CSV table of C-alpha atoms in Angstrom, one decimal:
chain,number,residue,atom,x,y,z
D,1,GLN,CA,49.6,3.3,-149.5
D,2,VAL,CA,49.4,5.4,-147.0
D,3,GLN,CA,52.9,5.6,-144.8
D,4,LEU,CA,54.0,8.0,-141.8
D,5,GLN,CA,57.3,7.6,-140.9
D,6,GLU,CA,58.7,9.5,-137.8
D,7,SER,CA,62.5,10.0,-137.7
D,8,GLY,CA,64.1,12.7,-135.3
D,9,PRO,CA,67.0,11.4,-131.6
D,10,GLY,CA,66.8,8.5,-130.7
D,11,LEU,CA,68.9,9.8,-127.3
D,12,VAL,CA,68.1,13.4,-125.6
D,13,ARG,CA,69.5,14.7,-122.6
D,14,PRO,CA,67.8,15.5,-119.4
D,15,SER,CA,66.1,18.8,-119.7
D,16,GLY,CA,66.7,18.5,-124.2
D,17,THR,CA,64.0,19.3,-126.2
D,18,LEU,CA,63.0,16.2,-128.2
D,19,SER,CA,62.3,17.7,-131.8
D,20,LEU,CA,60.4,15.0,-134.4
D,21,THR,CA,59.0,14.9,-137.9
D,22,CYS,CA,56.6,12.7,-139.6
D,23,SER,CA,57.3,11.9,-143.2
D,24,VAL,CA,54.0,10.8,-144.9
D,25,SER,CA,53.4,9.2,-147.8
D,26,GLY,CA,50.4,8.1,-150.3
D,27,VAL,CA,47.8,11.0,-148.6
D,28,SER,CA,48.1,14.7,-148.3
D,29,ILE,CA,48.2,16.8,-144.6
D,30,SER,CA,46.4,19.3,-146.5
D,31,HIS,CA,43.4,17.6,-146.4
D,32,THR,CA,41.4,17.3,-143.9
D,33,GLY,CA,42.3,15.7,-142.1
D,34,TRP,CA,44.1,15.6,-138.0
D,35,TRP,CA,47.2,14.2,-137.7
D,36,SER,CA,49.4,12.5,-133.8
D,37,TRP,CA,51.6,12.3,-131.9
D,38,VAL,CA,51.3,8.7,-129.2
D,39,ARG,CA,53.6,7.3,-127.3
D,40,GLN,CA,54.4,4.2,-125.7
D,41,PRO,CA,57.2,3.8,-122.2
D,42,PRO,CA,58.6,0.2,-122.5
D,43,GLY,CA,56.0,-2.0,-121.0
D,44,LYS,CA,53.6,0.8,-120.6
D,45,GLY,CA,50.4,1.5,-122.2
D,46,LEU,CA,49.7,3.8,-125.4
D,47,GLU,CA,49.9,7.6,-124.8
D,48,TRP,CA,48.4,10.3,-126.4
D,49,ILE,CA,49.7,14.3,-126.6
D,50,GLY,CA,48.6,16.4,-128.7
D,51,GLU,CA,47.6,16.2,-132.9
D,52,ILE,CA,47.2,19.3,-135.4
D,53,SER,CA,44.8,20.1,-138.3
D,54,GLU,CA,45.1,20.3,-141.8
D,55,SER,CA,44.0,23.9,-140.8
D,56,GLY,CA,46.8,23.6,-137.7
D,57,ILE,CA,44.8,23.8,-135.1
D,58,THR,CA,45.9,22.0,-131.8
D,59,TYR,CA,45.2,19.9,-129.6
D,60,TYR,CA,47.4,18.8,-126.7
D,61,ASN,CA,47.2,15.8,-123.7
D,62,VAL,CA,46.9,18.3,-120.3
D,63,SER,CA,49.7,16.3,-119.0
D,64,PHE,CA,51.6,17.9,-122.0
D,65,LYS,CA,50.4,20.9,-122.5
D,66,SER,CA,53.1,22.9,-121.1
D,67,ARG,CA,55.8,21.5,-123.2
D,68,VAL,CA,54.8,20.1,-126.2
D,69,THR,CA,54.0,22.5,-129.9
D,70,THR,CA,53.3,20.7,-132.7
D,71,SER,CA,53.7,22.6,-136.4
D,72,MET,CA,53.2,21.2,-139.9
D,73,ASP,CA,55.4,21.7,-143.4
D,74,ARG,CA,52.2,21.2,-146.0
D,75,SER,CA,54.8,22.0,-148.8
D,76,LYS,CA,56.2,18.4,-147.7
D,77,ASN,CA,53.7,16.5,-146.2
D,78,TYR,CA,55.4,16.6,-142.8
D,79,PHE,CA,54.7,17.4,-139.4
D,80,SER,CA,56.3,17.2,-136.4
D,81,MET,CA,56.1,17.3,-133.1
D,82,ARG,CA,58.7,19.8,-130.2
D,83,LEU,CA,58.7,18.3,-126.4
D,84,THR,CA,60.7,20.4,-124.0
D,85,SER,CA,61.8,20.1,-121.0
D,86,MET,CA,63.1,16.3,-121.1
D,87,ASP,CA,63.0,14.1,-118.5
D,88,VAL,CA,64.4,9.8,-117.8
D,89,ALA,CA,60.6,9.1,-117.3
D,90,ASP,CA,59.8,10.8,-121.6
D,91,THR,CA,61.7,7.2,-122.3
D,92,ALA,CA,59.2,5.8,-124.9
D,93,VAL,CA,58.3,5.2,-128.8
D,94,TYR,CA,57.0,7.1,-130.1
D,95,PHE,CA,54.5,6.6,-132.5
D,96,CYS,CA,52.7,9.7,-135.1
D,97,ALA,CA,49.4,9.1,-136.1
D,98,GLY,CA,46.6,9.9,-137.9
D,99,ARG,CA,43.2,10.2,-139.8
D,100,GLY,CA,41.6,12.4,-142.4
D,101,MET,CA,39.3,12.4,-145.8
D,102,ASP,CA,42.3,10.7,-147.6
D,103,THR,CA,42.6,7.9,-145.0
D,104,GLY,CA,38.5,7.4,-145.2
D,105,TRP,CA,38.8,8.4,-141.4
D,106,VAL,CA,40.5,5.2,-140.7
D,107,PRO,CA,43.7,5.4,-138.3
D,108,VAL,CA,46.5,4.7,-140.3
D,109,TRP,CA,50.5,5.1,-137.9
D,110,GLY,CA,54.3,5.3,-138.5
D,111,GLN,CA,56.9,2.2,-137.3
D,112,GLY,CA,57.6,4.3,-134.3
D,113,ILE,CA,61.1,5.4,-133.0
D,114,LEU,CA,62.2,4.8,-129.6
D,115,VAL,CA,63.1,8.5,-127.4
D,116,THR,CA,65.5,7.0,-124.6
D,117,VAL,CA,66.8,10.1,-122.6
D,118,SER,CA,70.0,9.5,-120.5
D,119,SER,CA,72.5,12.2,-119.3
C,1,ASP,CA,38.2,14.3,-121.8
C,2,ILE,CA,36.8,11.0,-122.9
C,3,VAL,CA,38.4,8.0,-120.7
C,4,MET,CA,38.4,4.8,-121.8
C,5,THR,CA,38.1,1.8,-119.3
C,6,GLN,CA,39.7,-1.8,-120.4
C,7,SER,CA,39.2,-5.0,-119.0
C,8,PRO,CA,40.2,-7.1,-118.0
C,9,ASP,CA,44.4,-6.3,-117.1
C,10,SER,CA,44.9,-10.0,-118.2
C,11,LEU,CA,43.5,-13.0,-119.4
C,12,ALA,CA,44.3,-16.3,-119.8
C,13,VAL,CA,42.6,-19.1,-122.7
C,14,SER,CA,43.5,-22.4,-123.4
C,15,LEU,CA,43.6,-23.4,-127.3
C,16,GLY,CA,40.4,-22.9,-129.1
C,17,GLU,CA,37.9,-21.4,-126.2
C,18,ARG,CA,37.4,-17.2,-126.7
C,19,ALA,CA,38.7,-14.6,-125.5
C,20,THR,CA,36.2,-11.4,-124.5
C,21,ILE,CA,37.8,-8.1,-124.0
C,22,ASN,CA,35.6,-4.6,-122.8
C,23,CYS,CA,36.4,-1.0,-123.8
C,24,LYS,CA,33.5,1.9,-121.9
C,25,SER,CA,33.5,5.3,-122.3
C,26,SER,CA,33.2,7.9,-120.4
C,27,GLN,CA,30.9,10.1,-123.0
C,28,SER,CA,29.2,9.0,-125.7
C,29,ILE,CA,32.5,8.7,-128.8
C,30,LEU,CA,29.5,8.5,-131.8
C,31,TYR,CA,29.4,10.4,-134.5
C,32,SER,CA,26.4,11.7,-135.8
C,33,PRO,CA,26.6,12.6,-139.6
C,34,ASP,CA,27.6,9.0,-140.5
C,35,ASN,CA,25.4,7.4,-136.9
C,36,LYS,CA,29.5,5.3,-136.8
C,37,ASN,CA,31.3,4.5,-132.9
C,38,GLN,CA,34.6,5.8,-133.4
C,39,LEU,CA,36.7,3.3,-131.6
C,40,ALA,CA,39.2,1.4,-132.9
C,41,TRP,CA,40.8,-2.1,-131.6
C,42,TYR,CA,44.9,-2.9,-132.0
C,43,GLN,CA,47.2,-5.9,-131.5
C,44,GLN,CA,50.5,-5.6,-130.2
C,45,LYS,CA,52.9,-7.4,-130.2
C,46,PRO,CA,56.6,-7.0,-128.4
C,47,GLY,CA,59.1,-4.8,-130.4
C,48,GLN,CA,55.4,-4.0,-132.6
C,49,PRO,CA,53.5,-0.7,-133.9
C,50,PRO,CA,49.9,-1.8,-132.5
C,51,LYS,CA,47.9,-3.4,-135.9
C,52,LEU,CA,44.5,-2.6,-136.8
C,53,LEU,CA,42.1,-4.3,-136.0
C,54,PHE,CA,39.0,-3.1,-135.6
C,55,TYR,CA,37.8,1.3,-136.9
C,56,TRP,CA,34.1,1.7,-136.6
C,57,ALA,CA,33.8,-0.6,-133.7
C,58,SER,CA,33.2,-3.4,-135.6
C,59,THR,CA,34.6,-2.7,-139.3
C,60,ARG,CA,37.5,-5.5,-139.9
C,61,GLU,CA,40.6,-4.5,-141.8
C,62,SER,CA,41.0,-6.5,-144.4
C,63,GLY,CA,43.1,-9.2,-143.9
C,64,VAL,CA,42.7,-9.5,-139.8
C,65,PRO,CA,40.8,-13.2,-139.6
C,66,ASP,CA,37.0,-13.7,-138.7
C,67,ARG,CA,37.7,-15.0,-135.5
C,68,PHE,CA,38.1,-11.9,-134.1
C,69,SER,CA,35.3,-9.5,-134.1
C,70,GLY,CA,34.8,-6.5,-132.7
C,71,SER,CA,30.8,-5.8,-131.4
C,72,GLU,CA,29.2,-2.3,-129.3
C,73,SER,CA,26.3,-1.2,-126.7
C,74,GLY,CA,26.2,2.6,-126.6
C,75,THR,CA,28.9,3.8,-124.5
C,76,ASP,CA,30.5,-0.1,-123.9
C,77,PHE,CA,32.4,-2.1,-126.8
C,78,THR,CA,33.8,-5.3,-127.1
C,79,LEU,CA,36.4,-6.9,-129.1
C,80,THR,CA,36.2,-11.0,-129.1
C,81,ILE,CA,38.5,-13.4,-130.4
C,82,ASN,CA,37.0,-16.5,-130.7
C,83,ASN,CA,39.4,-20.1,-131.7
C,84,LEU,CA,41.9,-18.8,-129.5
C,85,GLN,CA,45.2,-19.4,-131.4
C,86,ALA,CA,48.6,-19.4,-130.2
C,87,GLU,CA,50.0,-16.6,-132.3
C,88,ASP,CA,47.0,-14.0,-130.9
C,89,VAL,CA,49.2,-13.9,-127.3
C,90,ALA,CA,49.6,-10.5,-127.9
C,91,VAL,CA,48.9,-7.1,-125.9
C,92,TYR,CA,45.0,-5.9,-127.3
C,93,TYR,CA,44.1,-1.9,-127.0
C,94,CYS,CA,40.6,0.4,-127.4
C,95,HIS,CA,41.3,3.3,-129.1
C,96,GLN,CA,38.5,6.1,-129.2
C,97,TYR,CA,39.3,8.6,-131.4
C,98,TYR,CA,36.2,11.6,-131.4
C,99,HIS,CA,37.8,13.9,-130.6
C,100,ALA,CA,41.0,13.9,-128.5
C,101,TRP,CA,42.1,10.9,-128.6
C,102,ALA,CA,42.2,8.0,-126.1
C,103,PHE,CA,43.4,4.3,-125.2
C,104,GLY,CA,42.1,1.7,-122.9
C,105,GLN,CA,44.8,0.0,-120.3
C,106,GLY,CA,45.6,-2.9,-122.7
C,107,THR,CA,44.5,-6.1,-122.2
C,108,HIS,CA,47.5,-8.9,-122.7
C,109,VAL,CA,46.4,-12.7,-123.4
C,110,GLU,CA,47.9,-15.3,-123.2
C,111,ILE,CA,47.6,-19.1,-123.7
C,112,LYS,CA,46.3,-20.9,-120.4
């Protein structure tokens, strides 16, 4: 059974940096696939942030491109995201998600983590 | 970038009636090697993550009631809920995963 689990701080100060990790079980992120981050501000829709492939290729939403980086640790089967210059408007539930040969190329999602930006 | 245009924003339907949600991609999201549209539909209830209903536009996820159906025609996609039940009240999203994911704006489905 595929499981993705986000971890990280629930509170970030304005201008600070958000670092989130997505632990993956049931599939290997080293196998062909793409691993994504998505967020959802309170009461709003889903917004794709970016993704990283099993070989380390990255694509980012242009809205975040200057602030976001993604990475992965294949030995520990997790991938991560850093989002800099956090603002109150970045308050959201952050989801990790992905798809690959081990998921049958069907998207799979984590439960999400609420991150609040506040002083 | 691929843009997903979803309509309507909200929909009020009587119990037992049909709800129809539309989604249009700004370009083809058909993956040629397997001839499958890279589109998913989700149901989201408050405080929960999106729940996968359909992938490849019309393949129903295990456990999803068959009153839900997904269809496709070119770059137009439709989610239909027949015999609407109270538990179907939720927000529904379309999602293209062909390249650089994008989501529709969401459709709020409520009971009339």
